[in-house]
């Protein structure tokens, strides 16, 4: 089963994203910020990471940078799901090693279609 | 009364966040401060001593601020009435990822994220909630749906609601001062405000037609 790490500081968003993924047959683990996400990533393997950008303790861009340093996450797809739509932020995400950038509000079907494209 | 070319407004505009440049700012002589006036579907956030004003019918405004760093903002939104995907996809549990919920979540989260990005801390966030009036004699009470959503959202995000003025039949004029957390509210005479109703129904048509999703880019 495809295992997804969902990182977002908003309870509502974590809930909606997890719900969407579970309905489509994915297994999800939730983390409440970048720091929490990083420790959960270190403790287990994932096929995909979906992360918010603005979060307390550790933001999504830093999480992305940290994950790329871990051997197990070198090639794992990382999708940023965020309210940030500026080119500048997108470029920061890209250079941190993100696989894709999704601007909220997310469409459940499009999210699932995007996941199918990036998860091998 | 509304003077956009007041020197204080021009001075403030030089430091206004670029995303809020298109919002109407005016000088409020009585308050002795710059006021940003938002319309349905807009939101505003400031770290300066600036007030935010709006007029609400069945729409909701959440005033959210960090009571330590004294920055905050206000949104003005309603939930779309249609639920385009509900009949197409079986989501199991109804409404959780419906257009309406996702749109409302976005309106709230966009405001909150802008506050956090400007230095606010989630733990310090406080909220005041206004609007959701039944301004039209309609069968479905859209105001109440908006109220229910906003209350549930703030509860789920564990943001304390310090005060609220919700429901009833009166449109409201709201002025929020993020640096103090103070809100001034005036209930308006329902009969003389078809501008509010017209603006809201234009906004409703717009959000019901527009697809509720952002861009996707794969690097």
Short mmCIF file of C-alpha atoms in Angstrom, two decimals:
data_model
loop_
_atom_site.label_atom_id
_atom_site.label_comp_id
_atom_site.label_asym_id
_atom_site.label_seq_id
_atom_site.Cartn_x
_atom_site.Cartn_y
_atom_site.Cartn_z
CA UNK A 1 0.00 0.00 0.00
CA UNK A 2 1.27 3.46 -0.89
CA UNK A 3 2.21 5.29 2.27
CA UNK A 4 1.93 9.08 2.40
CA UNK A 5 3.28 11.53 4.97
CA UNK A 6 0.90 14.50 5.30
CA UNK A 7 2.48 17.55 6.94
CA UNK A 8 0.33 20.59 7.78
CA UNK A 9 -0.15 22.74 10.88
CA UNK A 10 -3.86 23.14 10.15
CA UNK A 11 -6.01 20.37 11.64
CA UNK A 12 -8.70 21.01 9.03
CA UNK A 13 -6.34 20.65 6.08
CA UNK A 14 -4.65 17.52 7.48
CA UNK A 15 -8.08 16.07 7.97
CA UNK A 16 -9.25 16.89 4.43
CA UNK A 17 -6.07 15.70 2.73
CA UNK A 18 -5.92 12.45 4.74
CA UNK A 19 -9.59 11.83 4.08
CA UNK A 20 -9.12 12.30 0.33
CA UNK A 21 -6.10 9.97 0.27
CA UNK A 22 -7.68 7.29 2.43
CA UNK A 23 -10.80 7.28 0.23
CA UNK A 24 -8.50 6.51 -2.69
CA UNK A 25 -6.82 3.63 -0.87
CA UNK A 26 -3.66 5.29 0.40
CA UNK A 27 -2.22 4.85 3.86
CA UNK A 28 -1.47 8.16 5.59
CA UNK A 29 0.60 9.37 8.54
CA UNK A 30 -0.01 12.93 9.73
CA UNK A 31 2.50 15.42 11.11
CA UNK A 32 1.66 18.83 12.57
CA UNK A 33 4.74 20.79 11.43
CA UNK A 34 8.08 20.37 9.67
CA UNK A 35 9.87 19.19 12.81
CA UNK A 36 7.22 16.56 13.50
CA UNK A 37 7.30 15.57 9.82
CA UNK A 38 11.07 15.14 9.85
CA UNK A 39 11.07 12.89 12.90
CA UNK A 40 8.24 10.78 11.45
CA UNK A 41 10.17 10.54 8.18
CA UNK A 42 13.27 9.38 10.04
CA UNK A 43 11.30 6.71 11.86
CA UNK A 44 9.64 5.14 8.83
CA UNK A 45 9.59 4.88 5.03
CA UNK A 46 7.18 6.76 2.80
CA UNK A 47 6.30 6.65 -0.90
CA UNK A 48 5.24 10.30 -0.96
CA UNK A 49 5.34 13.45 1.19
CA UNK A 50 2.69 16.19 0.95
CA UNK A 51 3.65 19.29 2.90
CA UNK A 52 2.38 22.77 3.66
CA UNK A 53 4.86 25.67 3.49
CA UNK A 54 4.05 28.06 6.35
CA UNK A 55 4.30 26.11 9.59
CA UNK A 56 5.68 26.76 13.08
CA UNK A 57 8.96 25.13 14.30
CA UNK A 58 10.08 24.09 10.82
CA UNK A 59 8.57 25.34 7.56
CA UNK A 60 7.89 23.18 4.53
CA UNK A 61 10.88 24.45 2.50
CA UNK A 62 13.30 23.56 5.32
CA UNK A 63 11.61 20.19 5.73
CA UNK A 64 12.15 19.56 2.03
CA UNK A 65 15.85 20.47 2.32
CA UNK A 66 16.27 18.21 5.37
CA UNK A 67 14.44 15.28 3.75
CA UNK A 68 16.66 15.43 0.67
CA UNK A 69 19.67 14.89 2.97
CA UNK A 70 18.25 11.53 4.14
CA UNK A 71 19.28 8.60 1.91
CA UNK A 72 15.74 7.14 2.03
CA UNK A 73 14.19 10.40 0.82
CA UNK A 74 16.61 11.29 -1.93
CA UNK A 75 14.13 10.31 -4.65
CA UNK A 76 10.83 10.30 -2.75
CA UNK A 77 8.30 12.64 -4.41
CA UNK A 78 7.61 15.71 -2.25
CA UNK A 79 4.55 17.79 -3.15
CA UNK A 80 4.09 21.21 -1.56
CA UNK A 81 0.41 22.03 -0.91
CA UNK A 82 0.16 25.67 0.06
CA UNK A 83 -1.65 29.01 -0.08
CA UNK A 84 1.60 30.52 -1.43
CA UNK A 85 1.37 31.15 -5.16
CA UNK A 86 4.30 33.51 -5.77
CA UNK A 87 6.95 32.48 -8.31
CA UNK A 88 9.60 33.37 -5.77
CA UNK A 89 8.30 30.85 -3.22
CA UNK A 90 7.84 28.21 -5.92
CA UNK A 91 11.45 28.65 -6.95
CA UNK A 92 12.57 28.28 -3.35
CA UNK A 93 10.61 25.03 -3.20
CA UNK A 94 12.11 23.84 -6.43
CA UNK A 95 15.67 24.51 -5.29
CA UNK A 96 14.95 22.80 -1.96
CA UNK A 97 14.15 19.66 -3.95
CA UNK A 98 10.35 19.67 -4.11
CA UNK A 99 8.77 17.59 -6.88
CA UNK A 100 5.75 19.80 -7.42
CA UNK A 101 3.79 22.79 -6.18
CA UNK A 102 0.03 22.73 -5.59
CA UNK A 103 -1.77 25.94 -4.70
CA UNK A 104 -4.74 25.70 -2.34
CA UNK A 105 -7.65 25.32 -2.40
CA UNK A 106 -6.99 21.82 -3.65
CA UNK A 107 -9.33 19.87 -5.86
CA UNK A 108 -9.46 16.26 -4.54
CA UNK A 109 -9.52 14.70 -8.01
CA UNK A 110 -6.64 16.82 -9.26
CA UNK A 111 -4.65 16.06 -6.13
CA UNK A 112 -5.14 12.32 -6.68
CA UNK A 113 -4.28 12.63 -10.39
CA UNK A 114 -1.08 14.51 -9.52
CA UNK A 115 -0.12 11.87 -6.96
CA UNK A 116 -0.59 9.14 -9.58
CA UNK A 117 1.78 11.00 -11.89
CA UNK A 118 4.59 11.33 -9.35
CA UNK A 119 4.36 8.06 -7.39
CA UNK A 120 5.99 5.19 -9.22
CA UNK B 1 -15.37 61.72 3.63
CA UNK B 2 -13.32 59.18 1.71
CA UNK B 3 -10.00 60.71 0.82
CA UNK B 4 -7.62 58.32 -0.86
CA UNK B 5 -5.10 61.04 -1.60
CA UNK B 6 -4.65 61.98 2.04
CA UNK B 7 -0.88 62.22 2.81
CA UNK B 8 -1.14 59.59 5.56
CA UNK B 9 -2.72 57.13 3.12
CA UNK B 10 0.03 57.72 0.54
CA UNK B 11 2.65 57.30 3.25
CA UNK B 12 1.14 54.01 4.39
CA UNK B 13 0.72 52.71 0.83
CA UNK B 14 4.50 52.81 0.43
CA UNK B 15 4.80 50.02 3.02
CA UNK B 16 1.56 48.18 2.31
CA UNK B 17 2.06 44.50 1.35
CA UNK B 18 1.96 44.23 -2.48
CA UNK B 19 -0.96 41.78 -2.41
CA UNK B 20 -3.14 44.42 -0.71
CA UNK B 21 -2.27 47.36 -2.93
CA UNK B 22 -5.52 47.06 -4.89
CA UNK B 23 -7.65 47.29 -1.73
CA UNK B 24 -9.41 50.60 -1.19
CA UNK B 25 -7.65 52.59 1.57
CA UNK B 26 -9.00 55.83 3.01
CA UNK B 27 -8.25 58.26 5.81
CA UNK B 28 -10.72 58.15 8.69
CA UNK B 29 -10.64 61.57 10.29
CA UNK B 30 -12.53 60.55 13.44
CA UNK B 31 -10.36 57.55 14.07
CA UNK B 32 -7.29 59.41 12.97
CA UNK B 33 -6.07 56.38 11.09
CA UNK B 34 -5.89 54.72 7.70
CA UNK B 35 -8.72 52.29 7.01
CA UNK B 36 -8.65 49.49 4.43
CA UNK B 37 -12.07 48.62 3.09
CA UNK B 38 -12.60 45.05 1.90
CA UNK B 39 -15.31 43.59 -0.34
CA UNK B 40 -16.82 40.08 -0.49
CA UNK B 41 -14.11 37.55 -1.35
CA UNK B 42 -11.26 39.80 -0.24
CA UNK B 43 -9.10 39.70 2.86
CA UNK B 44 -6.59 42.05 4.44
CA UNK B 45 -3.71 41.74 6.86
CA UNK B 46 -1.57 44.42 8.45
CA UNK B 47 1.28 44.80 10.92
CA UNK B 48 0.66 48.56 11.12
CA UNK B 49 -1.81 50.74 12.99
CA UNK B 50 -4.42 50.42 10.27
CA UNK B 51 -8.10 49.51 10.65
CA UNK B 52 -10.04 47.17 8.36
CA UNK B 53 -13.65 47.84 7.46
CA UNK B 54 -16.35 45.90 5.67
CA UNK B 55 -20.11 45.59 5.41
CA UNK B 56 -21.69 42.18 5.87
CA UNK B 57 -25.02 40.66 4.93
CA UNK B 58 -25.10 36.88 5.00
CA UNK B 59 -21.32 36.73 4.52
CA UNK B 60 -18.95 36.10 7.42
CA UNK B 61 -15.93 38.07 8.54
CA UNK B 62 -13.40 36.55 10.86
CA UNK B 63 -11.15 39.08 12.58
CA UNK B 64 -8.00 37.24 13.58
CA UNK B 65 -5.03 38.73 15.36
CA UNK B 66 -1.98 37.85 17.39
CA UNK B 67 -2.58 39.47 20.76
CA UNK B 68 1.14 39.60 21.57
CA UNK B 69 2.67 40.93 18.38
CA UNK B 70 -0.44 42.97 17.59
CA UNK B 71 -0.77 42.08 13.95
CA UNK B 72 -3.85 40.68 12.32
CA UNK B 73 -6.39 40.76 9.59
CA UNK B 74 -9.91 40.16 8.45
CA UNK B 75 -11.56 38.16 5.69
CA UNK B 76 -15.01 38.43 4.12
CA UNK B 77 -16.47 35.32 2.55
CA UNK B 78 -19.37 32.96 2.15
CA UNK B 79 -19.54 29.31 1.24
CA UNK B 80 -20.51 28.43 -2.32
CA UNK B 81 -24.04 27.04 -2.45
CA UNK B 82 -23.41 24.35 -5.01
CA UNK B 83 -21.64 21.15 -4.27
CA UNK B 84 -20.45 20.27 -7.74
CA UNK B 85 -18.60 17.13 -6.90
CA UNK B 86 -20.97 15.53 -4.46
CA UNK B 87 -23.01 13.80 -7.13
CA UNK B 88 -19.97 12.79 -9.16
CA UNK B 89 -17.79 11.26 -6.53
CA UNK B 90 -18.63 9.10 -3.61
CA UNK B 91 -16.51 10.54 -0.84
CA UNK B 92 -18.02 8.24 1.75
CA UNK B 93 -18.46 10.79 4.46
CA UNK B 94 -20.39 13.66 2.95
CA UNK B 95 -19.17 17.24 2.85
CA UNK B 96 -15.70 16.71 4.19
CA UNK B 97 -13.97 17.67 0.97
CA UNK B 98 -16.93 19.37 -0.68
CA UNK B 99 -16.39 22.57 -2.66
CA UNK B 100 -18.05 24.55 0.10
CA UNK B 101 -15.80 23.25 2.86
CA UNK B 102 -12.67 23.59 0.80
CA UNK B 103 -13.52 27.14 -0.19
CA UNK B 104 -14.26 28.14 3.41
CA UNK B 105 -11.10 26.46 4.64
CA UNK B 106 -9.13 28.35 2.06
CA UNK B 107 -10.63 31.72 3.02
CA UNK B 108 -9.71 31.11 6.66
CA UNK B 109 -6.32 29.55 6.05
CA UNK B 110 -5.16 32.19 3.60
CA UNK B 111 -5.74 34.88 6.24
CA UNK B 112 -4.14 32.85 9.04
CA UNK B 113 -1.09 31.94 6.94
CA UNK B 114 -0.52 35.57 6.00
CA UNK B 115 -0.55 36.49 9.70
CA UNK B 116 1.88 33.65 10.54
CA UNK B 117 4.16 34.59 7.64
CA UNK B 118 4.33 38.15 8.99
CA UNK B 119 5.49 36.97 12.39
CA UNK B 120 2.30 35.94 14.18
CA UNK B 121 2.22 32.77 16.28
CA UNK B 122 -0.61 30.31 16.09
CA UNK B 123 -0.83 29.95 19.88
CA UNK B 124 -1.40 33.70 20.28
CA UNK B 125 -4.18 33.92 17.72
CA UNK B 126 -7.57 35.22 18.83
CA UNK B 127 -10.73 35.59 16.78
CA UNK B 128 -13.89 37.65 16.61
CA UNK B 129 -16.65 36.57 14.29
CA UNK B 130 -19.36 38.63 12.59
CA UNK B 131 -22.11 38.36 10.02
CA UNK B 132 -24.22 35.49 8.75
CA UNK B 133 -27.43 37.51 8.79
CA UNK B 134 -30.59 36.30 7.12
CA UNK B 135 -30.88 39.38 4.94
CA UNK B 136 -33.15 37.83 2.35
CA UNK B 137 -36.27 35.90 2.99
CA UNK B 138 -34.92 32.75 1.40
CA UNK B 139 -35.76 29.14 2.03
CA UNK B 140 -32.19 28.10 2.68
CA UNK B 141 -30.46 30.11 5.34
CA UNK B 142 -27.05 30.75 3.77
CA UNK B 143 -26.06 33.00 6.66
CA UNK B 144 -26.52 30.15 9.12
CA UNK B 145 -24.43 27.79 6.95
CA UNK B 146 -21.64 30.34 6.94
CA UNK B 147 -21.88 30.72 10.72
CA UNK B 148 -21.81 26.96 11.28
CA UNK B 149 -18.78 26.58 9.08
CA UNK B 150 -16.78 29.38 10.72
CA UNK B 151 -17.54 28.17 14.25
CA UNK B 152 -16.55 24.60 13.37
CA UNK B 153 -13.37 25.75 11.64
CA UNK B 154 -12.14 27.88 14.56
CA UNK B 155 -13.01 25.07 16.96
CA UNK B 156 -11.03 22.55 14.92
CA UNK B 157 -8.06 24.91 14.66
CA UNK B 158 -8.32 25.60 18.40
CA UNK B 159 -8.49 29.37 17.95
CA UNK B 160 -10.38 31.09 20.78
CA UNK B 161 -13.36 33.22 19.78
CA UNK B 162 -13.33 36.26 22.06
CA UNK B 163 -16.61 37.71 20.89
CA UNK B 164 -19.09 37.53 18.06
CA UNK B 165 -22.23 39.07 16.65
CA UNK B 166 -23.87 36.56 14.35
CA UNK B 167 -27.14 35.75 12.65
CA UNK B 168 -30.33 37.79 13.01
CA UNK B 169 -31.63 39.80 10.06
CA UNK B 170 -29.44 42.91 10.10
CA UNK B 171 -26.55 43.72 7.81
CA UNK B 172 -23.54 44.89 9.80
CA UNK B 173 -20.78 47.39 9.34
CA UNK B 174 -17.60 46.12 10.97
CA UNK B 175 -14.40 48.04 11.72
CA UNK B 176 -11.53 46.04 13.14
CA UNK B 177 -8.31 47.37 14.62
CA UNK B 178 -5.82 44.49 14.51
CA UNK B 179 -3.26 46.24 16.71
CA UNK B 180 -5.69 46.39 19.64
CA UNK B 181 -8.09 43.60 18.73
CA UNK B 182 -10.97 46.07 19.09
CA UNK B 183 -14.00 45.83 16.85
CA UNK B 184 -16.66 48.47 16.26
CA UNK B 185 -19.90 47.16 14.95
CA UNK B 186 -23.02 48.84 13.70
CA UNK B 187 -26.21 47.05 12.76
CA UNK B 188 -27.69 48.63 9.65
CA UNK B 189 -31.26 49.13 8.65
CA UNK B 190 -32.12 46.15 6.50
CA UNK B 191 -34.37 48.06 4.10
CA UNK B 192 -31.84 50.56 2.82
CA UNK B 193 -29.08 48.25 1.88
CA UNK B 194 -29.64 46.60 -1.43
CA UNK B 195 -26.01 47.48 -2.31
CA UNK B 196 -24.85 44.91 0.23
CA UNK B 197 -27.24 42.29 -1.07
CA UNK B 198 -26.32 43.03 -4.68
CA UNK B 199 -22.60 42.79 -3.96
CA UNK B 200 -23.08 39.54 -2.11
CA UNK B 201 -25.13 37.96 -4.86
CA UNK B 202 -22.56 39.02 -7.49
CA UNK B 203 -19.91 37.41 -5.32
CA UNK B 204 -22.04 34.28 -4.88
CA UNK B 205 -22.52 33.93 -8.64
CA UNK B 206 -18.81 34.34 -9.12
CA UNK B 207 -17.75 31.65 -6.62
CA UNK B 208 -20.43 29.25 -7.80
CA UNK B 209 -19.17 29.45 -11.37
CA UNK B 210 -15.47 29.46 -10.68
CA UNK B 211 -13.70 26.16 -10.21
CA UNK B 212 -12.47 25.94 -6.67
CA UNK B 213 -8.90 24.85 -7.02
CA UNK B 214 -5.46 26.38 -7.36
CA UNK B 215 -2.67 25.81 -9.88
CA UNK B 216 -0.59 22.67 -10.02
CA UNK B 217 2.99 22.74 -11.25
CA UNK B 218 5.37 19.80 -11.45
CA UNK B 219 9.03 20.79 -11.48
#
